[in-house]
Coordinates of C-alpha atoms in Angstrom, one line a residue:
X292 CA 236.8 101.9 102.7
X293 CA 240.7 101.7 101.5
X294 CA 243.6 101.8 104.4
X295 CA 246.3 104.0 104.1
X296 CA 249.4 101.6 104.1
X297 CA 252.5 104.5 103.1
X298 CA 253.3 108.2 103.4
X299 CA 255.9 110.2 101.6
X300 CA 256.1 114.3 102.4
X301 CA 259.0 116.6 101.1
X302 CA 259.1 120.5 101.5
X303 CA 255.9 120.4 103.6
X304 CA 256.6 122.6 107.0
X305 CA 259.5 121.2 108.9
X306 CA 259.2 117.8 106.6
X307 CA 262.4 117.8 104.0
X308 CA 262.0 114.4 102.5
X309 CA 259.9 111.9 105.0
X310 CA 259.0 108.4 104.4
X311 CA 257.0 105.8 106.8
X312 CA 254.7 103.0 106.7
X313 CA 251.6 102.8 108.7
X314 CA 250.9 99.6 110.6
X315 CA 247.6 97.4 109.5
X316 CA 245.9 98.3 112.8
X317 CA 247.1 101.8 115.1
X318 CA 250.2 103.4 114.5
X319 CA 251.0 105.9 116.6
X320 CA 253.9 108.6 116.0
X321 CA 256.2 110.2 118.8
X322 CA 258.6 112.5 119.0
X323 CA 259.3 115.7 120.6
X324 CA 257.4 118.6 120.1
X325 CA 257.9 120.3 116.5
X326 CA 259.2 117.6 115.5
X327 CA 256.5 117.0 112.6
X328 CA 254.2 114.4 113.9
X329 CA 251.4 116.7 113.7
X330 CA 252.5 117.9 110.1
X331 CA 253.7 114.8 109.0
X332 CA 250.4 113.5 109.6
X333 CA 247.1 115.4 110.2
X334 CA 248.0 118.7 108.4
X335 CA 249.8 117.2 105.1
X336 CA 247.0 114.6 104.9
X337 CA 244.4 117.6 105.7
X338 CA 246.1 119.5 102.7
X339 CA 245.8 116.1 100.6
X340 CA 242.2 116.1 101.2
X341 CA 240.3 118.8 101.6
X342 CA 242.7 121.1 100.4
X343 CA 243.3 123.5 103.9
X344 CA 245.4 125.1 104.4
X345 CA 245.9 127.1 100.9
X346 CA 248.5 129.0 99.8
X347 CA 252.3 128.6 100.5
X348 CA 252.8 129.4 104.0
X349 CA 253.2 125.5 104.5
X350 CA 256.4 125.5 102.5
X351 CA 259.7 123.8 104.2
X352 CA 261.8 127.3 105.3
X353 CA 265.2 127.7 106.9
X354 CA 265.6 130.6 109.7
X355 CA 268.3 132.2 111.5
X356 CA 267.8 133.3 114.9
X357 CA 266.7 137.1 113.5
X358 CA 263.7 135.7 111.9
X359 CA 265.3 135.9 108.4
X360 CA 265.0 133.4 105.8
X361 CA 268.3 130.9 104.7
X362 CA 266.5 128.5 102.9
X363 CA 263.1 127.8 101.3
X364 CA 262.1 124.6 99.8
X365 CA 260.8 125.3 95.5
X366 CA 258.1 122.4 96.0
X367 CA 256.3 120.7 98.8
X368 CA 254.5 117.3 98.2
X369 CA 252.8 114.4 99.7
X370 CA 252.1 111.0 98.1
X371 CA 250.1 107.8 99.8
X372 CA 249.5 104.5 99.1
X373 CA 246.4 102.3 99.8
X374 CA 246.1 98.8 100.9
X375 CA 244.0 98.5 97.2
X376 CA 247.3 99.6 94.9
X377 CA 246.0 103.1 94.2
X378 CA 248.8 105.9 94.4
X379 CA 247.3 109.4 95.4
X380 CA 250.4 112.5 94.9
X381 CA 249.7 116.4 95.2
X382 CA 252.1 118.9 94.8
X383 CA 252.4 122.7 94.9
X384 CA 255.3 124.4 92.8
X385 CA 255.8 128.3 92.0
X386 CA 251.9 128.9 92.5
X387 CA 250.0 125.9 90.9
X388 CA 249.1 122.7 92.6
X389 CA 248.6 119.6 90.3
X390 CA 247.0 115.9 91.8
X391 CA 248.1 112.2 90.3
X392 CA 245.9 109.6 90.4
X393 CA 246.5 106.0 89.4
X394 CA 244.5 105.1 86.3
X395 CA 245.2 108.9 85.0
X396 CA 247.3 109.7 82.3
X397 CA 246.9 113.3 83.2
X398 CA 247.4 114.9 86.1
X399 CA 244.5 117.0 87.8
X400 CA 245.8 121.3 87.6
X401 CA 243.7 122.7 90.0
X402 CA 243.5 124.0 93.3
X403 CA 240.6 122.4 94.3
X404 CA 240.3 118.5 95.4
X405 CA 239.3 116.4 92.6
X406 CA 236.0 114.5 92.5
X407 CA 237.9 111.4 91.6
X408 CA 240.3 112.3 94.5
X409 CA 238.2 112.3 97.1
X410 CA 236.5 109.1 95.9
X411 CA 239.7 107.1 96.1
X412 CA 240.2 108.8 99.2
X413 CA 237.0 107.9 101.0
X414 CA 237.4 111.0 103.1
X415 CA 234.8 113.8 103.5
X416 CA 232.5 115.7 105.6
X417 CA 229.6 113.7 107.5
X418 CA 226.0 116.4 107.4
X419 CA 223.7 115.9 110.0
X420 CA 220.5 117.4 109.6
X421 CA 219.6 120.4 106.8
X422 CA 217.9 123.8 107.1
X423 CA 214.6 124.8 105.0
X424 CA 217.2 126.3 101.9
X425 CA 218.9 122.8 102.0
X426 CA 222.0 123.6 103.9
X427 CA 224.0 121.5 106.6
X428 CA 223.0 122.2 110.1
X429 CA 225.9 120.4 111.5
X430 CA 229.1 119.3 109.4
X431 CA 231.8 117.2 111.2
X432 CA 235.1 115.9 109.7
X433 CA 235.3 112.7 111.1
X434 CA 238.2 111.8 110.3
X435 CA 240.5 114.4 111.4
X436 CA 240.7 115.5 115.0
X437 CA 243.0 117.6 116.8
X438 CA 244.7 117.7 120.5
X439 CA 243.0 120.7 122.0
X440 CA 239.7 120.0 119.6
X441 CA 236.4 119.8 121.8
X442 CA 235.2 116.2 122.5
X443 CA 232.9 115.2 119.8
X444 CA 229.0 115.7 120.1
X445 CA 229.1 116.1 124.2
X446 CA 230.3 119.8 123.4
X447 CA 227.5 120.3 121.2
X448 CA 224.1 121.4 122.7
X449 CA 221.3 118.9 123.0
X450 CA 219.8 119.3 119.7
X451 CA 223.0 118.7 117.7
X452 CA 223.2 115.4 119.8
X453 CA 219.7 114.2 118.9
X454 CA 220.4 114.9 115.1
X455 CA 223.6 112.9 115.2
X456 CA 221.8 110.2 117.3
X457 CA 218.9 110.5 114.5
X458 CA 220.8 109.7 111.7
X459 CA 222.2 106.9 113.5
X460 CA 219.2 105.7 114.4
X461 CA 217.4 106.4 110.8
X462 CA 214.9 109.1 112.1
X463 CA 216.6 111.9 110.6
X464 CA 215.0 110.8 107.3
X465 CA 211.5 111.1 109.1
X466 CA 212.1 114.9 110.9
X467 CA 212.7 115.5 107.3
X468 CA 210.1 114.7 105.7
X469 CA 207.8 116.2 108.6
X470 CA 209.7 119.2 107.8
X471 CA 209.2 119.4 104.0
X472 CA 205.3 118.3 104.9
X473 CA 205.3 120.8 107.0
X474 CA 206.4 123.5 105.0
X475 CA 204.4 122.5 101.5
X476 CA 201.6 123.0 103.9
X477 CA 201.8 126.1 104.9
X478 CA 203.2 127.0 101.5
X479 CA 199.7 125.3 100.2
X480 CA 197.8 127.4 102.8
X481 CA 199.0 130.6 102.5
X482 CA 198.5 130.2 98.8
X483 CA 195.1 129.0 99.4
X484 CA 194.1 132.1 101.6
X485 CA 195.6 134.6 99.0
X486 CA 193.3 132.5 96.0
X487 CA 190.4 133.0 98.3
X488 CA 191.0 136.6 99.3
X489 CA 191.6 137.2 95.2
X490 CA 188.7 134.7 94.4
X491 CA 186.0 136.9 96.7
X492 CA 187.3 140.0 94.9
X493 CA 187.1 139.3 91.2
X494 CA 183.8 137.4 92.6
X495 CA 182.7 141.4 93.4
X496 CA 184.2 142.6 90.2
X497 CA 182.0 140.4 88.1
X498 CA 178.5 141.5 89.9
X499 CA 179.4 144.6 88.0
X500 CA 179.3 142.4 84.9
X501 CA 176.0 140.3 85.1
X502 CA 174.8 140.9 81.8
X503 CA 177.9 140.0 79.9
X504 CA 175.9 137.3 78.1
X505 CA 173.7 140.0 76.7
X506 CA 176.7 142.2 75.6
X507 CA 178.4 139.4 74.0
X508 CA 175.0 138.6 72.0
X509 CA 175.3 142.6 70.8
X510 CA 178.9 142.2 70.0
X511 CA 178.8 139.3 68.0
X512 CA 175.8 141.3 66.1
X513 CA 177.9 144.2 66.2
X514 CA 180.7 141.9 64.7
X515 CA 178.2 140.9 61.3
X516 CA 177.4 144.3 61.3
X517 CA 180.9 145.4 61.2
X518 CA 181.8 142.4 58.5
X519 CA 178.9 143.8 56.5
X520 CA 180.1 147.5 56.7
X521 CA 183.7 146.5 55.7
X522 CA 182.5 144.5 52.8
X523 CA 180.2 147.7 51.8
X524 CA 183.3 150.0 52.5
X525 CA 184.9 147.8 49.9
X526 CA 182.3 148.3 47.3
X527 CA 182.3 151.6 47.8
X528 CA 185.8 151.9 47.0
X529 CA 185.8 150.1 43.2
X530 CA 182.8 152.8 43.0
X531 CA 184.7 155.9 43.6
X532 CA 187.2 154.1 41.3
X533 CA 185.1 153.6 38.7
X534 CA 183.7 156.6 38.8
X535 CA 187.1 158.1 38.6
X536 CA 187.4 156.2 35.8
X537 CA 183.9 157.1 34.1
X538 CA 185.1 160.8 34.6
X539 CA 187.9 160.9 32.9
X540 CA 186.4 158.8 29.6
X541 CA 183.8 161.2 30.0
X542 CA 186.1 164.0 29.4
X543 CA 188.3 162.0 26.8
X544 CA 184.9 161.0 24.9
X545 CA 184.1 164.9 24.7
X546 CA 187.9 165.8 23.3
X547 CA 186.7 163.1 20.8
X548 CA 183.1 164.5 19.7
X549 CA 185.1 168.3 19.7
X550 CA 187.5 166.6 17.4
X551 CA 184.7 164.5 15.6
X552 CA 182.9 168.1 14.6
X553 CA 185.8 169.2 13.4
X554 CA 186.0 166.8 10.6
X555 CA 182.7 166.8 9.9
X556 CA 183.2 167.9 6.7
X557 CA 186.0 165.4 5.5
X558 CA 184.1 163.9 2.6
X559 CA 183.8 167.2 0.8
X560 CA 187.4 167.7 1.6
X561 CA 188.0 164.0 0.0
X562 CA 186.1 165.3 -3.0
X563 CA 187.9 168.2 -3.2
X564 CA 191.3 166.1 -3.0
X565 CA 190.0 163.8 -6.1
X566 CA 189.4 167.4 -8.1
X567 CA 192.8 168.6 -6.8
X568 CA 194.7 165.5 -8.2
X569 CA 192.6 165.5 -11.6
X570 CA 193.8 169.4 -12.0
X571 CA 197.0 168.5 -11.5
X572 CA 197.4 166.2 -13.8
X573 CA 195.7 168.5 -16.4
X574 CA 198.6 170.6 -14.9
X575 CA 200.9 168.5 -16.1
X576 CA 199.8 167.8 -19.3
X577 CA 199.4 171.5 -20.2
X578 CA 203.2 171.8 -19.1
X579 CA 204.1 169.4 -21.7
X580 CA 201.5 171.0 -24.0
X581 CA 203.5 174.4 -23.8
X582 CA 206.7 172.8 -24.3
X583 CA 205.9 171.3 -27.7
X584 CA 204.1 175.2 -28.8
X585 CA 207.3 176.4 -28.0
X586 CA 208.6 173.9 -30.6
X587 CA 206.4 174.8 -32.9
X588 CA 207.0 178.4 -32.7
X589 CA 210.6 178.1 -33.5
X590 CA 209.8 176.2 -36.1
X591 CA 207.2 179.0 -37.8
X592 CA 209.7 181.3 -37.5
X593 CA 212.6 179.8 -39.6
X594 CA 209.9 179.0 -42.2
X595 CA 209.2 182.7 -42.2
X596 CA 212.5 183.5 -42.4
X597 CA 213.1 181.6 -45.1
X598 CA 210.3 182.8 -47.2
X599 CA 211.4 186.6 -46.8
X600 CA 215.0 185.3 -48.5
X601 CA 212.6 184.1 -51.6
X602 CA 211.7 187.8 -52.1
X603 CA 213.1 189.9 -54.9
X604 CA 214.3 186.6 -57.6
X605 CA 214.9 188.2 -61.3
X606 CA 216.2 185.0 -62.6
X607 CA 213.0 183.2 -64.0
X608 CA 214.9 180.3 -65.1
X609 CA 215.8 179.9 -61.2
X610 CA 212.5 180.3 -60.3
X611 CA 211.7 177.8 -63.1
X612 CA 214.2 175.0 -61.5
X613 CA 212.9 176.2 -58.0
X614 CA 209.0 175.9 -59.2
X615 CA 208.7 172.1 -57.9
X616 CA 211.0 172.9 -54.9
X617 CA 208.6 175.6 -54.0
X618 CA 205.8 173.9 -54.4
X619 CA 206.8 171.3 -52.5
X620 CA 207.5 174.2 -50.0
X621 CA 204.6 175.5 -50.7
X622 CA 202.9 172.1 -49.7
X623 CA 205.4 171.5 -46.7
X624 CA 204.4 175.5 -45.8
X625 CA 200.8 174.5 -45.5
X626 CA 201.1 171.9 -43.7
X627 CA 203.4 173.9 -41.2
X628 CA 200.1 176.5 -41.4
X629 CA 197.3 173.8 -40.4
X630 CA 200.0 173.0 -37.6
X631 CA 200.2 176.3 -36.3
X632 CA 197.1 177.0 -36.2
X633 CA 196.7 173.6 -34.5
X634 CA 199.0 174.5 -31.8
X635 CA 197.9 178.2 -31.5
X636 CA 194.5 176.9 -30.6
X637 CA 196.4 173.9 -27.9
X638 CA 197.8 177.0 -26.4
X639 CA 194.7 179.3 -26.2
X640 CA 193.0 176.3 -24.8
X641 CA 196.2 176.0 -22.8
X642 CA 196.1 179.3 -21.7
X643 CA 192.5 178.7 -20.5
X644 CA 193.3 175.8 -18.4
X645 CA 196.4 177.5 -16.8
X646 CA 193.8 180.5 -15.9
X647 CA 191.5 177.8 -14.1
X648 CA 194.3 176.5 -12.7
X649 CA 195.0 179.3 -10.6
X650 CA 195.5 178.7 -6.6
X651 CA 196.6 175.3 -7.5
X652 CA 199.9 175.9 -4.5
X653 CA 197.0 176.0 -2.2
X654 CA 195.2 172.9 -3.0
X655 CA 198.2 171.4 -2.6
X656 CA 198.6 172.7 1.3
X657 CA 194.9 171.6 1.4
X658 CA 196.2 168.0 0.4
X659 CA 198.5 167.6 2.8
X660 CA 196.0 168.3 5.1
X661 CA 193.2 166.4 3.9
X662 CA 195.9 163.5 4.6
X663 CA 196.5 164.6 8.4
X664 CA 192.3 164.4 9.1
X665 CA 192.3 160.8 7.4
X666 CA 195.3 160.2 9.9
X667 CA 193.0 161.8 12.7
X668 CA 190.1 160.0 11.3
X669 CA 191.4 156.4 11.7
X670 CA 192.5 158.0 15.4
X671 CA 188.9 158.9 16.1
X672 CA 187.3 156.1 15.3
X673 CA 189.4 153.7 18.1
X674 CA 188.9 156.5 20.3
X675 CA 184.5 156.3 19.3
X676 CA 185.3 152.4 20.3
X677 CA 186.6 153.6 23.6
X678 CA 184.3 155.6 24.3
X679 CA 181.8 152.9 23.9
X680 CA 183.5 150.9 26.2
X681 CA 183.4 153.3 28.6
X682 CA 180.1 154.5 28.3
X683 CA 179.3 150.6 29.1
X684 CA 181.4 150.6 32.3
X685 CA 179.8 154.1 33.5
X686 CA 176.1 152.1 33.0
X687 CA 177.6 149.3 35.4
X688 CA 179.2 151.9 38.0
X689 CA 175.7 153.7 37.7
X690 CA 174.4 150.3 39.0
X691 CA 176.6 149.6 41.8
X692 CA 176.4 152.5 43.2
X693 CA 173.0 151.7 44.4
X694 CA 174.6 149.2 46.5
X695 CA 175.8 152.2 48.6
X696 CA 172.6 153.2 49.9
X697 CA 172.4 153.5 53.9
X698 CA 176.1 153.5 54.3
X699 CA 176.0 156.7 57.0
X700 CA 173.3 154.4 59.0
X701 CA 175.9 151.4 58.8
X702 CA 178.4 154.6 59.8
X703 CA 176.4 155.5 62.7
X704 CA 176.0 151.4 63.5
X705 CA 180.0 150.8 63.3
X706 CA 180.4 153.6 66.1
X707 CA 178.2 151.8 68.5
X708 CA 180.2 148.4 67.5
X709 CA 183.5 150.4 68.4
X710 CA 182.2 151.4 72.3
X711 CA 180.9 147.9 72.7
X712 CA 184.1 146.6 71.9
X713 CA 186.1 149.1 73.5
X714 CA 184.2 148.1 76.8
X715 CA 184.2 144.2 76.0
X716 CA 188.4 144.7 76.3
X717 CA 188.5 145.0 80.0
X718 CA 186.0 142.3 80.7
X719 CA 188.0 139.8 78.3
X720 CA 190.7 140.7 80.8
X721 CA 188.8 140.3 84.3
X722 CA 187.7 136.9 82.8
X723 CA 191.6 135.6 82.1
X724 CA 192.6 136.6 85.2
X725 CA 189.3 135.0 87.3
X726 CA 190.3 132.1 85.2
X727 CA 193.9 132.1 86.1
X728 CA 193.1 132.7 89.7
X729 CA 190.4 130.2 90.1
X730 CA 193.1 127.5 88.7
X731 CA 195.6 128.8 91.5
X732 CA 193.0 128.2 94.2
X733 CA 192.1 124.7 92.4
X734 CA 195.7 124.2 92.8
X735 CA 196.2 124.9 96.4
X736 CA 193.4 123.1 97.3
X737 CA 194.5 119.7 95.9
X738 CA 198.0 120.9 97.1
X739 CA 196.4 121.3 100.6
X740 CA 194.5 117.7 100.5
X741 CA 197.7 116.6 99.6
X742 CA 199.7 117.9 102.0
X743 CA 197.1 116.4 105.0
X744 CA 197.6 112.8 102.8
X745 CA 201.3 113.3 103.1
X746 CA 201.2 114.3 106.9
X747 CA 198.1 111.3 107.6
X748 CA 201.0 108.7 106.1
X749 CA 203.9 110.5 107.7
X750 CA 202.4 110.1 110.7
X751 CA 201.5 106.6 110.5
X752 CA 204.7 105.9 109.6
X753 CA 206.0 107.1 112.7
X754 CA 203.8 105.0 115.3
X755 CA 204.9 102.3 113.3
X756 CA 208.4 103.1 113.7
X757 CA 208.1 104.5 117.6
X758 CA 205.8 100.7 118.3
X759 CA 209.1 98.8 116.3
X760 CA 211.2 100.9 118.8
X761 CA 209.1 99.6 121.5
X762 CA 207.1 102.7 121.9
X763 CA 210.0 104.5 123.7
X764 CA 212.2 107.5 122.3
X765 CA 216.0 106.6 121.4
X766 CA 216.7 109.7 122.6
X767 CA 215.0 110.2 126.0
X768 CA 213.6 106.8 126.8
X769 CA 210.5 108.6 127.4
X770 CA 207.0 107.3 125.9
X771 CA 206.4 108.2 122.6
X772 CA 203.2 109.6 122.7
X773 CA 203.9 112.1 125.5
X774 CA 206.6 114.5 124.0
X775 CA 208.3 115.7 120.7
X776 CA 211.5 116.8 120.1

């Protein structure tokens, strides 16, 4: 443990700037009373290290006789030197405190005592003895001891004595252990008692139970069953769908026979549409027909005109020198005849055509919708292979639906699969909890053997240490084996 070897205190109490050395064995400080030997040492070395008291009140002040302040030092500080080099300084200035430490760069801002500060130190509170939570039955401060403080350990009842006298003697780490044996076996007992208790009970619980190996035979029956059901379920559903489905072609496939009579009679229509297109090119033809008899008929005329202006000639010799001009007229004129006649017999036949011709605006309507039924035709006939697909699908629906037979029985059968496992859920539970409680009690009973193997060895351990101490108690000097503390 290091020695203290110097002290330096400023602004601490009545200390304005103090410096001593301590002597390598006692020093001892007089002086008058409040003087500062007790601030100067125990307090400011208190405040070093353990950080009592807190505050300011400790601060060097200046009074006059009313009580009323003069002067007040802005800092108080104390600084120490050990035998091994190490420097330890704390201060406290407007509110903060702040600790130096040789070998830190940084100084510690905190109010309380630094871990490495009380290390370097050496100082601290000696425990003797702990309570069940783990707290310190007795706490001295060995180090630090004031005039009008008690004497140490003969103030103290009985029992404080013998746990100060047990740790110097090594026992303490004994009553300990017979302490935490102690307690682990109760613990381990009580624990024990409340698995029984909850053992016996869910032990009555399952009597109720007996043939749960029965029930779980029907449930996992009832579980195929219910696997069956589901998968039947499922079939039935692509039948309802497919029947849907068969429905709806049905309808569609009787749109298409309604539509199908309808054009029943398309290949007289077609015929009908080949006479319809002959006729009109006849049509045409007579129309070109009557436009050369109009020619023709103009021409007739002139020549008739010009004849009429031949009429009434005295002059023979003109009609001498107009004899071979006539009769080449008369040549040219019959040829115009056989033409005439030629064309007035084109248009009587003409004229017979044109009157068979008659309603030919109609057949032309009646073209137009020959063409729409072809259109529908082509239509029909994907719709005719549709509805042989369909009619192939409704064959295969027809089939399945005979897997659908005795689905209210498997009905019926799911309900009783429901109640059994409705009633299977609080058994599954019983059984967790019997199989959570039956590990407890497992538990505290190797916690309980245990415990008696720790106590058996605690024990032992003791005789040997009471027959090392030659069988009598540090304590008492009384046998061993006669008493317990």
């Amino acid at each position: 443990m290091p020695k203290i070897t110097a002290v330096e205190i400023w602004g601490f109490e009545s200390h304005v700037d103090t410096k001593y050395e301590l002597a390598p064995g006692l020093t001892v400080i007089t002086g008058p009373s409040d003087g500062g030997k007790t601030s100067g040492t125990l307090r400011a070395f208190r405040w070093l290290a353990k950080g009592e008291p807190s505050g300011e009140e400790f601060l060097h002040t200046v009074k006059n006789a009313a009580g009323e302040v003069l002067q007040q030092a802005e800092e108080a500080g104390i600084k120490v030197t050990l035998d091994n080099g190490t420097e330890i300084k704390k201060t406290r200035r407007k509110g903060k405190t702040k600790y130096w430490l040789t070998g830190f760069t940084e100084p510690f801002e905190k109010a309380e005592v630094p871990a490495a500060v009380k290390e370097a130190l050496g100082i601290g509170s000696t425990v003797y003895g702990r309570d069940a939570q783990g707290k310190p039955e007795l706490e001295y401060d060995l180090n630090f001891a004031y005039q009008l403080d008690p004497p140490f350990i003969i103030s103290q009842p009985g029992s404080a004595g013998a746990k100060v006298l047990g740790k110097l003697a090594g026992t303490e780490a004994i009553d300990q252990a017979l302490k935490s044996v102690a307690k682990d076996t109760y613990a381990a007992r009580t624990e024990k008692a409340a698995a029984d208790k909850e053992y016996e009970r869910k032990v009555l619980q399952l009597l109720d139970y007996q043939d749960l190996a029965d029930v779980r035979g029907q449930i996992d029956a009832a579980e195929w069953l219910v696997e069956q059901i589901e998968s039947d379920l499922g079939k039935k559903t692509d039948i309802l769908t497919l029947r849907l489905n068969l429905d709806r072609a049905t309808n569609q496939l009787q749109q298409a026979a309604e539509t199908l009579d309808k054009l029943a009679e398309l290949p007289g229509l077609e015929e009908d549409l080949k006479a319809i297109e002959k006729a009109q090119q006849r049509y045409d033809t007579l129309l070109d027909l009557y436009s050369q008899l109009g020619r023709a008929t103009a021409t007739v005329e002139d020549l008739t005109q010009q004849i009429k202006e031949y009429d009434g000639l005295e002059s023979a010799a003109w009609l001498l020198q107009h004899v071979e001009i006539a009769t080449d007229q008369r040549a040219s004129i019959h040829l115009i005849g056989l033409e005439y006649h030629r064309l007035d017999q084109i248009v009587k036949t003409s004229k017979g055509i044109i009157g068979n011709s008659e309603g030919l605006e109609p057949a032309a309507v009646l073209l137009r919708q020959a063409e729409k039924l072809l259109e529908k035709q082509s239509v029909l006939a994907g719709m005719w292979e549709v509805f042989q697909g369909i009619t192939h699908q409704r064959t295969a629906a027809a089939e399945n639906v005979q897997y659908l037979v005795g689905v209210n029985t498997a009905a019926e059968l799911l309900t009783v699969v429901e109640m059994a496992y409705d009633r299977l859920q609080p058994l599954n539970e019983i059984s967790s909890t019997y199989s959570v409680k039956d590990q407890t009690r497992a538990r505290a009973n190797a916690d309980l053997v245990r415990a008696a193997d720790e106590i058996a060895q605690a024990d032992k351990e003791l005789n040997v240490a009471w027959q090392e101490a030659g069988g009598l108690c540090p304590l008492c000097e009384q046998p061993a084996g006669t008493h317990a503390h």
